[in-house]
Tab-separated table of C-alpha atoms and ligand atoms in Angstrom:
chain	number	residue	atom	x	y	z
L	164	MET	CA	-27.604	-3.291	19.011
L	165	GLN	CA	-25.799	-2.985	22.449
L	166	VAL	CA	-22.656	-0.925	22.191
L	167	SER	CA	-20.437	0.517	24.836
L	168	LYS	CA	-20.571	4.252	25.138
L	169	SER	CA	-16.907	4.853	25.510
L	170	ASN	CA	-14.900	5.976	22.566
L	171	LYS	CA	-11.421	6.600	21.531
L	172	ARG	CA	-9.259	8.328	18.661
L	173	VAL	CA	-5.885	8.862	17.568
L	174	THR	CA	-4.793	12.433	16.853
L	175	LEU	CA	-1.715	14.120	15.204
L	176	ARG	CA	0.219	15.670	18.044
L	177	SER	CA	2.937	16.931	15.895
L	178	ARG	CA	4.731	16.813	12.433
L	179	PRO	CA	8.017	14.841	11.881
L	180	GLY	CA	8.986	17.839	9.690
L	181	ASP	CA	9.172	17.444	5.776
L	182	SER	CA	12.537	15.569	6.019
L	183	GLY	CA	12.043	13.979	9.507
L	184	VAL	CA	11.624	10.413	10.363
L	185	THR	CA	8.063	9.885	11.893
L	186	ALA	CA	7.944	8.886	15.463
L	187	VAL	CA	5.262	7.024	17.684
L	188	GLU	CA	5.257	10.430	19.441
L	189	ASN	CA	3.835	12.109	16.419
L	190	PHE	CA	0.296	10.604	17.365
L	191	ALA	CA	-1.838	10.715	20.494
L	192	THR	CA	-4.579	8.565	21.372
L	193	GLU	CA	-7.257	9.981	23.669
L	194	GLU	CA	-10.946	9.389	24.902
L	195	CYS	CA	-13.542	11.211	22.846
L	196	PRO	CA	-17.263	11.441	23.101
L	197	TYR	CA	-19.400	8.533	21.572
L	198	PRO	CA	-21.260	10.188	18.581
L	199	THR	CA	-24.948	11.008	18.874
L	200	ASP	CA	-27.634	12.451	16.690
L	201	LEU	CA	-26.678	11.023	13.351
L	202	PRO	CA	-27.191	13.417	10.597
L	203	ASP	CA	-29.217	12.590	7.476
L	204	GLY	CA	-27.049	10.861	4.740
L	205	LYS	CA	-24.557	9.720	7.181
L	206	LEU	CA	-23.500	6.336	8.980
L	207	LEU	CA	-22.584	5.292	12.458
L	208	VAL	CA	-19.748	2.946	12.127
L	209	LYS	CA	-17.446	0.676	14.393
L	210	THR	CA	-13.831	0.600	13.028
L	211	LEU	CA	-12.699	-3.008	12.733
L	212	CYS	CA	-9.429	-2.746	11.116
L	213	LEU	CA	-7.207	0.280	9.595
L	214	SER	CA	-4.548	0.145	6.848
L	215	VAL	CA	-1.117	2.085	7.396
L	216	ASP	CA	0.424	2.927	4.020
L	217	PRO	CA	3.582	4.637	2.839
L	218	TYR	CA	1.706	7.681	1.230
L	219	MET	CA	0.591	8.442	4.408
L	220	ARG	CA	4.104	9.971	5.165
L	221	SER	CA	2.911	12.931	2.699
L	222	ARG	CA	-0.176	13.508	4.813
L	223	LEU	CA	2.112	14.133	7.852
L	224	ASN	CA	3.521	17.259	6.037
L	225	GLU	CA	1.828	20.637	5.920
L	226	LYS	CA	1.790	20.170	1.967
L	227	THR	CA	1.330	16.865	0.549
L	228	ARG	CA	2.357	18.011	-2.950
L	229	ALA	CA	-0.546	15.702	-4.442
L	230	ALA	CA	-3.685	17.046	-5.159
L	231	TYR	CA	-5.792	13.876	-4.259
L	232	MET	CA	-4.189	13.913	-0.695
L	233	LEU	CA	-5.146	16.417	2.104
L	234	PRO	CA	-2.554	17.035	5.035
L	235	TRP	CA	-3.550	15.514	8.177
L	236	LYS	CA	-4.270	18.466	10.789
L	237	VAL	CA	-2.408	18.681	13.971
L	238	GLY	CA	-4.845	18.153	17.024
L	239	HIS	CA	-7.245	16.598	14.703
L	240	THR	CA	-8.245	12.930	14.196
L	241	VAL	CA	-6.051	10.985	11.639
L	242	ASP	CA	-7.745	9.200	8.861
L	243	GLY	CA	-6.995	6.527	6.246
L	244	GLY	CA	-8.202	3.079	4.589
L	245	GLY	CA	-10.157	1.025	6.959
L	246	VAL	CA	-12.877	-1.419	7.084
L	247	ALA	CA	-16.012	-0.807	9.572
L	248	LEU	CA	-19.272	-2.143	10.720
L	249	VAL	CA	-22.545	-0.116	10.118
L	250	LEU	CA	-24.167	0.441	13.439
L	251	GLU	CA	-26.905	2.920	12.377
L	252	SER	CA	-27.740	4.101	8.890
L	253	LYS	CA	-29.438	7.497	7.533
L	254	HIS	CA	-28.176	6.826	4.149
L	255	ASP	CA	-30.579	4.600	1.795
L	256	CYS	CA	-27.780	2.334	0.232
L	257	TYR	CA	-26.456	1.160	3.884
L	258	GLN	CA	-28.094	-0.919	6.448
L	259	PRO	CA	-26.985	-1.729	10.053
L	260	GLY	CA	-24.945	-4.833	9.967
L	261	ASP	CA	-23.171	-4.004	6.343
L	262	ILE	CA	-19.313	-3.967	6.474
L	263	ILE	CA	-18.111	-0.944	4.770
L	264	GLN	CA	-14.482	0.125	3.595
L	265	SER	CA	-13.340	3.730	2.967
L	266	PHE	CA	-10.155	5.550	2.198
L	267	ASN	CA	-11.082	8.153	4.797
L	268	LEU	CA	-11.926	6.206	7.928
L	269	PRO	CA	-11.162	8.083	11.056
L	270	TRP	CA	-8.696	6.456	13.408
L	271	GLN	CA	-11.462	6.201	15.844
L	272	LEU	CA	-13.405	3.369	17.322
L	273	TYR	CA	-17.027	4.701	16.711
L	274	SER	CA	-17.484	7.527	14.176
L	275	GLN	CA	-20.043	9.136	12.075
L	276	VAL	CA	-19.213	8.983	8.442
L	277	GLU	CA	-19.845	10.640	5.011
L	278	VAL	CA	-20.536	8.247	2.094
L	279	ASN	CA	-18.163	9.640	-0.489
L	280	GLN	CA	-16.585	8.302	-3.843
L	281	TYR	CA	-14.031	6.383	-2.115
L	282	PHE	CA	-16.341	4.505	-0.096
L	283	SER	CA	-17.919	1.093	-0.611
L	284	LYS	CA	-19.592	-2.158	0.751
L	285	VAL	CA	-17.328	-4.903	1.430
L	286	GLU	CA	-18.142	-8.023	-0.696
L	287	LYS	CA	-18.356	-10.810	1.467
L	288	SER	CA	-18.360	-13.137	-1.683
L	289	LEU	CA	-14.893	-11.891	-2.200
L	290	VAL	CA	-13.111	-11.581	1.243
L	291	GLY	CA	-15.381	-13.793	3.424
L	292	ASP	CA	-14.738	-12.958	7.080
L	293	HIS	CA	-11.221	-11.978	6.300
L	294	TYR	CA	-12.164	-8.279	6.360
L	295	SER	CA	-8.547	-6.955	6.300
L	296	LEU	CA	-8.240	-8.451	2.633
L	297	ALA	CA	-10.300	-5.499	1.589
L	298	VAL	CA	-7.500	-3.074	2.504
L	299	GLY	CA	-4.841	-5.743	1.180
L	300	ALA	CA	-4.695	-8.296	-1.402
L	301	ILE	CA	-8.169	-7.841	-2.465
L	302	GLY	CA	-7.954	-4.187	-2.119
L	303	MET	CA	-5.765	-1.123	-2.948
L	304	PRO	CA	-2.349	-3.087	-2.773
L	305	GLY	CA	-3.681	-6.043	-4.677
L	306	LEU	CA	-4.964	-3.858	-7.549
L	307	THR	CA	-1.607	-1.773	-7.516
L	308	SER	CA	0.282	-4.830	-8.078
L	309	LEU	CA	-2.105	-6.333	-10.681
L	310	LEU	CA	-2.908	-3.157	-12.746
L	311	GLY	CA	0.484	-1.837	-12.337
L	312	ILE	CA	1.873	-5.023	-14.008
L	313	LYS	CA	-0.730	-5.049	-16.491
L	314	HIS	CA	-0.534	-1.587	-17.721
L	315	LYS	CA	3.280	-0.681	-17.305
L	316	GLY	CA	4.824	-4.174	-17.216
L	317	GLY	CA	4.689	-5.341	-20.778
L	318	VAL	CA	4.854	-9.094	-19.677
L	319	VAL	CA	4.758	-11.217	-22.800
L	320	PRO	CA	4.172	-15.018	-21.571
L	321	GLY	CA	6.449	-17.714	-22.870
L	322	THR	CA	9.307	-15.338	-23.573
L	323	ASN	CA	10.998	-15.839	-20.255
L	324	GLN	CA	11.320	-12.428	-19.025
L	325	THR	CA	13.039	-11.648	-15.679
L	326	MET	CA	11.168	-9.307	-13.466
L	327	VAL	CA	12.981	-7.682	-10.320
L	328	ILE	CA	10.798	-6.048	-7.406
L	329	SER	CA	11.908	-3.924	-4.913
L	330	GLY	CA	10.291	-3.787	-1.401
L	331	ALA	CA	9.528	-7.291	-2.470
L	332	ALA	CA	8.196	-8.610	1.034
L	333	GLY	CA	5.783	-5.807	1.507
L	334	ALA	CA	2.209	-5.456	0.697
L	335	CYS	CA	2.378	-4.683	-2.895
L	336	GLY	CA	5.790	-6.274	-3.597
L	337	SER	CA	4.836	-9.767	-2.165
L	338	LEU	CA	1.792	-9.751	-4.409
L	339	ALA	CA	3.680	-8.436	-7.507
L	340	GLY	CA	6.039	-11.258	-7.604
L	341	GLN	CA	3.409	-13.813	-7.262
L	342	ILE	CA	1.164	-12.006	-9.900
L	343	ALA	CA	4.104	-11.714	-12.278
L	344	ARG	CA	4.650	-15.549	-12.246
L	345	ILE	CA	0.765	-15.815	-12.801
L	346	LEU	CA	0.937	-13.551	-15.936
L	347	GLY	CA	3.752	-15.470	-17.262
L	348	CYS	CA	7.130	-14.020	-16.260
L	349	GLY	CA	9.850	-16.541	-16.387
L	350	HIS	CA	12.139	-15.605	-13.605
L	351	VAL	CA	11.178	-13.534	-10.673
L	352	VAL	CA	13.877	-11.724	-8.361
L	353	GLY	CA	12.880	-9.877	-4.945
L	354	ILE	CA	15.061	-7.159	-3.057
L	355	CYS	CA	14.069	-6.529	0.606
L	356	GLY	CA	15.684	-5.915	3.913
L	357	THR	CA	16.073	-9.216	6.118
L	358	ASP	CA	17.131	-12.734	5.631
L	359	ALA	CA	13.840	-13.940	7.054
L	360	LYS	CA	11.858	-11.869	4.327
L	361	CYS	CA	14.218	-13.445	1.630
L	362	SER	CA	13.518	-16.999	2.888
L	363	MET	CA	9.807	-16.276	2.750
L	364	LEU	CA	10.021	-14.998	-0.695
L	365	THR	CA	11.913	-17.978	-2.072
L	366	GLU	CA	10.585	-20.848	0.229
L	367	GLU	CA	6.882	-19.654	0.440
L	368	LEU	CA	5.951	-17.159	-2.440
L	369	GLY	CA	7.958	-18.839	-5.390
L	370	PHE	CA	10.264	-16.247	-6.112
L	371	ASP	CA	13.302	-17.452	-7.769
L	372	VAL	CA	15.970	-15.371	-5.878
L	373	ALA	CA	15.857	-12.912	-3.004
L	374	ILE	CA	18.324	-10.213	-2.139
L	375	ASN	CA	18.943	-8.546	1.191
L	376	TYR	CA	19.731	-5.123	0.322
L	377	LYS	CA	21.011	-4.264	3.905
L	378	THR	CA	23.599	-7.051	4.122
L	379	GLN	CA	24.497	-8.096	0.471
L	380	ASN	CA	26.068	-6.332	-2.644
L	381	VAL	CA	23.039	-5.772	-4.737
L	382	GLU	CA	24.993	-5.118	-7.820
L	383	GLU	CA	26.835	-8.418	-7.649
L	384	ARG	CA	23.678	-10.298	-6.593
L	385	LEU	CA	21.768	-8.972	-9.275
L	386	LYS	CA	24.461	-9.642	-11.986
L	387	ALA	CA	24.351	-13.439	-10.821
L	388	ALA	CA	20.580	-13.574	-10.503
L	389	CYS	CA	19.590	-11.909	-13.793
L	390	PRO	CA	22.335	-13.364	-16.438
L	391	ALA	CA	19.827	-12.251	-19.206
L	392	GLY	CA	19.382	-8.829	-17.792
L	393	VAL	CA	16.254	-7.263	-16.511
L	394	ASP	CA	13.141	-6.905	-18.446
L	395	ILE	CA	10.454	-5.449	-16.058
L	396	TYR	CA	11.400	-3.654	-12.704
L	397	PHE	CA	8.563	-3.178	-10.162
L	398	ASP	CA	10.142	-0.199	-8.278
L	399	ASN	CA	8.596	0.296	-4.886
L	400	VAL	CA	11.602	2.132	-3.361
L	401	GLY	CA	13.570	4.384	-5.653
L	402	GLY	CA	16.899	5.626	-4.740
L	403	GLU	CA	20.206	3.623	-4.783
L	404	ILE	CA	18.699	0.142	-5.169
L	405	SER	CA	16.718	1.341	-8.354
L	406	ASP	CA	19.680	2.957	-9.739
L	407	THR	CA	21.546	-0.329	-9.264
L	408	VAL	CA	18.716	-2.283	-10.949
L	409	ILE	CA	18.196	0.112	-13.692
L	410	MET	CA	21.869	-0.346	-14.814
L	411	LYS	CA	21.070	-3.908	-15.356
L	412	MET	CA	17.985	-3.386	-17.439
L	413	ASN	CA	17.744	-4.403	-21.088
L	414	LYS	CA	16.988	-2.546	-24.179
L	415	ASP	CA	13.305	-1.319	-24.630
L	416	SER	CA	12.515	-2.891	-21.011
L	417	ASN	CA	9.782	-1.480	-18.567
L	418	ILE	CA	9.745	0.031	-15.226
L	419	ILE	CA	6.484	0.010	-13.030
L	420	LEU	CA	7.108	3.247	-11.122
L	421	CYS	CA	4.890	1.982	-8.190
L	422	GLY	CA	6.682	4.018	-5.145
L	423	GLN	CA	9.694	5.513	-4.020
L	424	ILE	CA	9.502	4.767	-0.235
L	425	SER	CA	13.304	5.519	0.397
L	426	MET	CA	12.682	9.021	-0.553
L	427	TYR	CA	9.461	9.700	1.446
L	428	ASN	CA	11.222	11.624	4.261
L	429	ASN	CA	12.376	14.007	1.629
L	430	LEU	CA	9.076	15.039	-0.194
L	431	HIS	CA	9.908	18.511	-0.678
L	432	ARG	CA	11.682	17.058	-3.663
L	433	ASP	CA	9.202	16.611	-6.795
L	434	TYR	CA	7.611	13.413	-7.273
L	435	PRO	CA	8.691	11.164	-8.835
L	436	PRO	CA	12.293	12.389	-7.787
L	437	LEU	CA	14.610	13.120	-10.756
L	438	LEU	CA	16.958	10.423	-11.583
L	439	ALA	CA	20.956	11.216	-11.588
L	440	ASP	CA	22.295	12.030	-14.873
L	441	ASN	CA	24.134	8.925	-15.523
L	442	ILE	CA	20.952	6.739	-14.761
L	443	ALA	CA	18.941	9.101	-16.677
L	444	GLN	CA	21.029	8.645	-19.560
L	445	ARG	CA	20.942	4.872	-19.310
L	446	VAL	CA	17.016	5.097	-19.440
L	447	LYS	CA	17.293	7.131	-22.399
L	448	ASP	CA	19.993	5.133	-24.271
L	449	PHE	CA	18.146	1.818	-23.698
L	450	ASN	CA	14.570	3.208	-24.154
L	451	ILE	CA	13.669	2.117	-20.877
L	452	LYS	CA	9.862	3.004	-20.326
L	453	ARG	CA	9.471	4.739	-16.902
L	454	GLU	CA	6.040	6.255	-16.605
L	455	ARG	CA	4.343	7.423	-13.454
L	456	PHE	CA	1.648	4.822	-12.224
L	457	VAL	CA	-1.212	5.730	-9.921
L	458	VAL	CA	-3.525	2.972	-9.203
L	459	LEU	CA	-6.569	5.470	-8.648
L	460	THR	CA	-6.208	6.349	-12.362
L	461	TYR	CA	-7.681	2.983	-13.189
L	462	ALA	CA	-10.699	2.870	-11.095
L	463	GLU	CA	-13.058	1.586	-13.792
L	464	GLU	CA	-10.883	-1.586	-13.773
L	465	PHE	CA	-11.044	-2.088	-9.812
L	466	PRO	CA	-14.421	-4.434	-9.894
L	467	GLU	CA	-12.881	-6.779	-12.446
L	468	GLY	CA	-9.596	-6.791	-10.764
L	469	LEU	CA	-10.828	-7.551	-7.355
L	470	VAL	CA	-12.695	-10.654	-8.563
L	471	GLN	CA	-9.650	-11.722	-10.283
L	472	LEU	CA	-7.483	-11.380	-7.092
L	473	ALA	CA	-10.158	-13.234	-5.180
L	474	THR	CA	-10.284	-15.883	-7.628
L	475	TRP	CA	-6.604	-16.330	-7.506
L	476	ILE	CA	-6.657	-16.688	-3.698
L	477	ARG	CA	-9.515	-19.028	-3.524
L	478	GLU	CA	-7.671	-21.306	-6.125
L	479	GLY	CA	-4.478	-21.285	-3.947
L	480	LYS	CA	-2.629	-19.512	-6.955
L	481	PHE	CA	-0.891	-17.004	-4.583
L	482	LYS	CA	-0.507	-16.572	-0.920
L	483	VAL	CA	-1.292	-13.638	1.162
L	484	LYS	CA	0.849	-12.210	3.901
L	485	GLU	CA	-0.171	-9.785	6.645
L	486	THR	CA	1.436	-8.312	9.747
L	487	VAL	CA	-1.380	-7.538	12.288
L	488	THR	CA	-0.862	-4.886	15.293
L	489	GLU	CA	-3.441	-5.026	17.984
L	490	GLY	CA	-5.207	-1.893	19.127
L	491	LEU	CA	-6.346	1.336	17.815
L	492	GLU	CA	-3.806	3.032	20.106
L	493	ASN	CA	-1.065	1.252	18.361
L	494	THR	CA	-1.845	2.576	15.126
L	495	GLY	CA	0.594	5.220	14.884
L	496	ALA	CA	3.229	2.681	16.054
L	497	ALA	CA	2.114	0.242	13.133
L	498	PHE	CA	2.754	3.146	10.804
L	499	VAL	CA	6.142	3.942	12.176
L	500	SER	CA	7.023	0.192	12.114
L	501	MET	CA	6.095	-0.403	8.551
L	502	MET	CA	8.032	2.698	7.364
L	503	SER	CA	11.120	1.176	8.726
L	504	GLY	CA	10.476	-2.306	7.348
L	505	GLY	CA	8.801	-3.934	10.514
L	506	ASN	CA	5.930	-5.684	8.452
L	507	VAL	CA	6.120	-8.719	6.114
L	508	GLY	CA	3.244	-8.390	3.634
L	509	LYS	CA	0.429	-5.998	4.442
L	510	GLN	CA	0.597	-3.999	7.830
L	511	ILE	CA	-2.968	-3.990	9.329
L	512	VAL	CA	-4.208	-2.823	12.569
L	513	HIS	CA	-6.929	-4.818	14.307
L	514	VAL	CA	-9.111	-2.342	16.287
L	515	ALA	CA	-12.390	-4.591	17.137
L	516	ASP	CA	-14.420	-7.519	16.140
L	517	PRO	CA	-17.922	-6.985	14.624
F	937	NDP	P1	4.942	-2.245	2.127
F	937	NDP	O1	4.167	-3.185	2.831
F	937	NDP	O2	5.840	-2.513	1.075
F	937	NDP	O3	5.875	-1.395	3.400
F	937	NDP	C1	6.876	-0.583	3.048
F	937	NDP	C2	8.206	-1.226	2.944
F	937	NDP	O4	9.380	-0.598	2.354
F	937	NDP	C3	8.945	-1.690	4.418
F	937	NDP	O5	8.290	-2.957	4.952
F	937	NDP	C4	10.286	-1.857	4.035
F	937	NDP	O6	10.573	-3.179	3.829
F	937	NDP	C5	10.605	-1.030	2.585
F	937	NDP	N1	11.534	0.252	3.097
F	937	NDP	C6	11.282	1.217	3.800
F	937	NDP	N2	12.165	2.015	3.557
F	937	NDP	C7	12.877	1.682	2.538
F	937	NDP	C8	14.190	1.961	2.166
F	937	NDP	N3	14.829	3.299	2.344
F	937	NDP	N4	14.800	1.453	0.986
F	937	NDP	C9	14.260	0.204	0.548
F	937	NDP	N5	13.059	-0.319	1.132
F	937	NDP	C10	12.432	0.441	2.333
F	937	NDP	O7	4.415	-0.922	1.570
F	937	NDP	P2	3.239	-0.955	0.452
F	937	NDP	O8	3.187	-2.108	-0.318
F	937	NDP	O9	2.028	-0.427	0.907
F	937	NDP	O10	3.870	0.124	-0.682
F	937	NDP	C11	4.965	-0.041	-1.504
F	937	NDP	C12	5.328	0.980	-2.513
F	937	NDP	O11	4.112	0.975	-3.131
F	937	NDP	C13	5.316	2.282	-1.790
F	937	NDP	O12	6.261	3.039	-2.364
F	937	NDP	C14	3.822	2.996	-1.879
F	937	NDP	O13	4.019	4.405	-1.847
F	937	NDP	C15	3.682	2.481	-3.154
F	937	NDP	N6	2.246	2.387	-3.734
F	937	NDP	C16	1.845	3.069	-4.847
F	937	NDP	C17	0.757	3.058	-5.272
F	937	NDP	C18	0.328	3.801	-6.680
F	937	NDP	O14	-0.958	3.765	-6.857
F	937	NDP	N7	1.367	3.820	-7.367
F	937	NDP	C19	-0.363	2.482	-4.479
F	937	NDP	C20	0.028	1.786	-3.226
F	937	NDP	C21	1.271	1.860	-2.945
F	937	NDP	P3	12.307	-3.852	3.788
F	937	NDP	O15	12.334	-4.576	4.963
F	937	NDP	O16	12.400	-4.404	2.619
F	937	NDP	O17	13.267	-2.537	3.928
């Protein structure tokens, strides 16, 4: 296979600080050697696309406060979820030409990678040639929405439940609203940060109501949008928005505690962050279930979940939205943009074609 010998990578130049907002300047792009002399057990891969995700904000800190996440090291190559083409293999299970995905793919054009438990072949039967789906709707965000609703949502079809979703126009949120509908929720309300996102939710993705939390009074709009109260809350953001939703929740209702992005620049707090006393009291008085949800806990359900998500997409049951940034050197910028709402659907970085 003919390949260019030049190579490049993205490194961590500096940390934003535990309470800082990440800047593009925290990352650096540099030329690096093309990897040679592939060791036994490893693969030489060419990165096709990368995923930038909110959890990476913790990896920018010296301490991530989560055992399953290691901090990125200053001066070293950054890594995360991504899809790559195998160019050379010294591992029995992989051949040149395979497309793989990894949770620890270096932000580097050509790399030698180790096969670990967070590594697998991309099933063409599921994603076709649309490889970025493997880190989006037919990958971790899709599974998060599906398994979060399934395990923590308490959806009872035919009972006209109301589900509210915060971060509703993002990767998980945009899927969660559509999956809620498929699984039998009667009324779906999304909260997000721009009018264009609101229009997309109601005009394209089938949400009943969308609320712009930056320009509208969330409390008033929720009161009007949820006359029978809120039965299920898919919480991607935490903070003030979530406090407002919780105060509208019904007795014996459920929170899917997916994420708390509004607090990720303050992760020296415990996770999930403690609720204010009056909100915690409401949760107690109304017997609202609010249990931590981590998708990785349900790994044994991933294969079946991925087939389900791919089937729904093939059948046209839900739509997939992506924001694609071009070029490895813009991966840091894509992360910064996603953290401040620049994305619609899943934020992807396109690095190279196969
Ligand atoms: P998104 O694609 O939703 O991107 C993040 C979005 O968050 C932005 O587009 C922005 O949209 C919104 N946002 C940013 N800051 C704020 C804020 N202060 N208040 C309200 N909204 C804000 O990301 P993902 O779908 O990948 O992740 C969504 C959530 O799910 C995150 O909290 C993440 O940590 C969590 N997650 C949890 C998993 C689990 O296993 N529990 C697995 C995967 C993700 P807007 O324009 O609306 O502001």
